[in-house]
Amino acid sequence: DGGITQSPKYLFRKEGQNVTLSCEQNLNHDAMYWYRQDPGQGLRLIYYSQIVNDFQKGDIAEGYSVSREKKESFPLTVTSAQKNPTAFYLCASSMSNKRGEAFFGQGTRLTVV
Amino acid sequence: GEDVEQSLFLSVREGDSSVINCTYTDSSSTYLYWYKQEPGAGLQLLTYIFSNMDMKQDQRLTVLLNKKDKHLSLRIADTQTGDSAIYFCAETEDSSYKLIFGSGTRLLVRP
């Protein structure tokens, strides 16, 4: 079945550590996105990629980094520069000509301990 | 700038209709969307409406768009307990890759 998979579901990070969240899709979508969700708030865009080897900053990119070496994969690294990383992270993908019709992964809940 | 606003909470009785409202500020929005998020999960696209339409119906879901007032609503007929979730309104522009989300409306369906 086609879909988008995030791993792990839960992740704990010590202060000062970098961690990488995985996102893989087999929908043959060109565009992929990372969002951050905090309680009682909507989703905020961290980074997005329209095509392999290209990505752009979203609204809250500071303290995060991404890569897009393969069409299927768009990993997100939360660096130690991100001062408040505890949140629910959602990855999504879409066809280039149907940007708003996004397919979402099940999310990764990151907690700083 | 772009902004999408929703009320935070709605409680209805099972079998009643639910109406979730949304206002947006960007008059250049081409499409407007409704997404559903169940607890601890990702978002699922429910339906969308093109900006030149007033209404769209899809089974139990009815979307109404008032472009003049920049108001969007989602009506769920015969609401079931399985409809309990957070509902997000979102918009896109032609020139942007961003989906702009509202803060979500938590729908609670009481038996």
XYZ file of C-alpha atoms in Angstrom:
224
model
C 0.000 0.000 0.000
C 1.206 3.488 -0.785
C 1.776 5.845 2.054
C 4.093 7.992 4.084
C 5.962 6.587 7.062
C 7.585 8.441 9.917
C 9.894 6.906 12.463
C 10.312 6.664 15.322
C 6.873 7.354 16.807
C 8.405 8.574 20.071
C 11.856 10.060 20.511
C 13.647 11.345 23.576
C 16.561 13.723 23.309
C 19.000 14.947 25.874
C 19.791 18.629 25.844
C 22.676 19.397 23.519
C 22.071 16.392 21.257
C 21.141 16.389 17.594
C 18.436 13.929 16.557
C 17.149 12.909 13.141
C 13.539 12.114 12.323
C 12.880 9.851 9.376
C 10.223 10.363 6.697
C 9.756 8.013 3.740
C 7.026 7.998 1.084
C 6.224 5.594 -1.743
C 3.553 7.752 -3.352
C 5.906 9.071 -6.038
C 5.262 12.607 -4.803
C 7.709 15.335 -5.764
C 6.933 17.650 -2.856
C 7.604 16.904 0.804
C 7.122 18.981 3.942
C 7.937 19.081 7.640
C 5.537 20.675 10.099
C 5.719 21.247 13.814
C 2.598 21.031 15.964
C 2.365 22.426 19.494
C -0.676 21.957 21.763
C -3.567 24.236 20.849
C -1.803 25.561 17.786
C -2.004 24.897 14.113
C 0.788 23.395 12.087
C 3.831 25.528 11.362
C 6.006 24.825 8.352
C 9.656 24.061 9.087
C 11.056 23.120 5.665
C 9.728 21.986 2.333
C 11.187 20.419 -0.780
C 9.697 20.634 -4.252
C 12.195 18.329 -5.923
C 15.206 16.154 -5.178
C 18.327 18.050 -4.064
C 16.357 21.220 -3.435
C 14.626 22.523 -0.309
C 13.474 25.830 1.155
C 13.038 27.202 4.637
C 9.553 27.518 6.019
C 8.376 29.821 8.778
C 10.343 28.287 11.668
C 13.507 26.770 10.159
C 15.969 27.972 12.808
C 17.534 25.064 14.679
C 16.498 22.505 12.053
C 18.138 21.038 8.959
C 16.961 18.741 6.166
C 18.256 16.889 3.138
C 16.545 15.560 0.014
C 18.967 13.144 -1.631
C 16.238 10.769 -2.764
C 12.700 11.418 -3.941
C 11.310 9.025 -1.330
C 13.112 10.408 1.699
C 13.132 13.749 3.545
C 14.830 13.416 6.956
C 14.684 16.237 9.497
C 17.500 16.897 11.960
C 16.665 18.775 15.131
C 19.900 20.383 16.207
C 21.047 21.569 19.621
C 20.431 25.112 18.369
C 16.687 24.508 18.568
C 15.915 25.837 22.045
C 12.466 24.388 22.484
C 12.301 21.183 20.444
C 9.631 19.321 22.425
C 6.727 19.001 19.982
C 4.852 16.731 17.606
C 6.502 16.624 14.177
C 4.553 15.806 11.053
C 5.897 14.971 7.629
C 3.735 15.295 4.529
C 3.985 14.854 0.785
C 1.963 15.960 -2.206
C 1.923 16.017 -5.969
C 3.433 19.207 -7.354
C 0.195 20.240 -9.052
C -1.972 19.425 -6.003
C -0.041 21.094 -3.218
C -2.932 21.388 -0.805
C -3.885 17.725 -1.072
C -1.216 16.542 1.292
C -0.732 13.068 2.698
C 0.573 13.042 6.250
C 2.607 10.570 8.225
C 1.561 9.472 11.712
C 3.959 11.874 13.380
C 6.936 11.718 15.726
C 6.612 13.005 19.257
C 9.946 14.449 20.371
C 10.611 15.091 24.048
C 13.683 16.705 25.559
C 14.744 15.057 28.809
C -0.256 38.578 6.041
C -1.992 35.272 5.804
C -4.066 34.157 8.747
C -6.645 31.456 9.318
C -8.803 31.479 12.447
C -11.059 28.885 13.992
C -12.924 28.485 17.253
C -11.126 26.077 19.554
C -13.853 23.748 20.736
C -17.267 22.372 19.761
C -19.391 19.841 21.595
C -22.430 18.158 20.014
C -24.713 15.250 20.761
C -24.471 12.102 18.651
C -26.903 12.294 15.724
C -26.954 16.104 15.642
C -25.271 18.192 12.960
C -21.923 19.858 13.654
C -20.856 23.125 12.073
C -17.203 24.122 12.273
C -16.345 27.640 11.178
C -13.210 29.233 9.788
C -12.232 32.709 8.641
C -9.277 33.552 6.456
C -7.635 36.779 5.385
C -5.942 36.001 2.088
C -8.269 36.957 -0.740
C -5.959 35.320 -3.282
C -6.564 31.852 -1.839
C -7.270 29.448 -4.628
C -8.311 26.400 -2.665
C -9.559 25.930 0.884
C -9.276 22.632 2.702
C -10.599 20.732 5.687
C -8.335 18.233 7.404
C -9.135 15.869 10.293
C -6.680 14.782 12.988
C -7.458 11.917 15.334
C -5.560 11.712 18.649
C -1.846 11.036 18.273
C -2.077 10.750 14.497
C -1.337 12.684 11.363
C -3.804 14.749 9.391
C -6.191 13.354 6.828
C -7.668 15.429 4.010
C -11.449 15.396 4.274
C -12.526 17.697 1.490
C -11.650 20.907 -0.298
C -13.378 23.636 -2.239
C -12.218 25.772 -5.110
C -12.549 29.485 -4.472
C -15.053 30.046 -7.284
C -17.537 27.648 -5.670
C -20.107 28.431 -2.978
C -20.855 24.943 -1.787
C -19.586 21.400 -2.054
C -21.285 18.290 -0.703
C -19.619 14.951 -0.124
C -21.772 12.371 1.671
C -22.227 13.662 5.253
C -19.939 16.641 4.686
C -21.050 20.013 3.325
C -18.609 22.852 2.777
C -19.928 26.394 2.449
C -17.767 29.276 1.236
C -18.643 32.958 1.554
C -15.916 34.748 -0.354
C -17.209 38.200 0.459
C -16.873 37.585 4.199
C -13.902 35.180 3.798
C -15.785 32.602 5.794
C -15.631 28.843 5.367
C -17.684 26.258 7.207
C -17.797 22.484 7.442
C -21.100 20.843 8.312
C -21.115 17.220 9.403
C -24.565 15.649 9.255
C -25.605 12.908 11.696
C -22.435 13.324 13.737
C -21.036 10.086 15.148
C -18.647 9.415 18.036
C -16.033 8.471 15.450
C -16.141 12.059 14.209
C -14.551 13.240 17.471
C -11.244 14.752 16.384
C -9.520 18.055 15.664
C -10.574 19.706 12.417
C -8.220 22.074 10.629
C -9.104 24.619 8.013
C -6.273 25.432 5.570
C -5.639 27.557 2.497
C -3.116 27.769 -0.302
C -2.219 30.388 -2.853
C -1.265 29.836 -6.460
C 2.213 31.214 -5.908
C 3.063 29.390 -2.700
C 3.899 25.885 -1.662
C 2.623 26.571 1.823
C -0.530 25.279 3.380
C -1.632 27.833 5.968
C -3.445 26.068 8.799
C -5.830 27.373 11.396
C -5.284 26.371 15.024
C -7.881 23.606 14.773
C -11.322 23.017 16.276
C -11.644 20.137 18.698
C -14.976 18.397 18.103
C -16.348 16.303 20.950
C -19.344 14.087 20.186
C -21.351 13.093 23.267
C -23.293 9.821 23.241
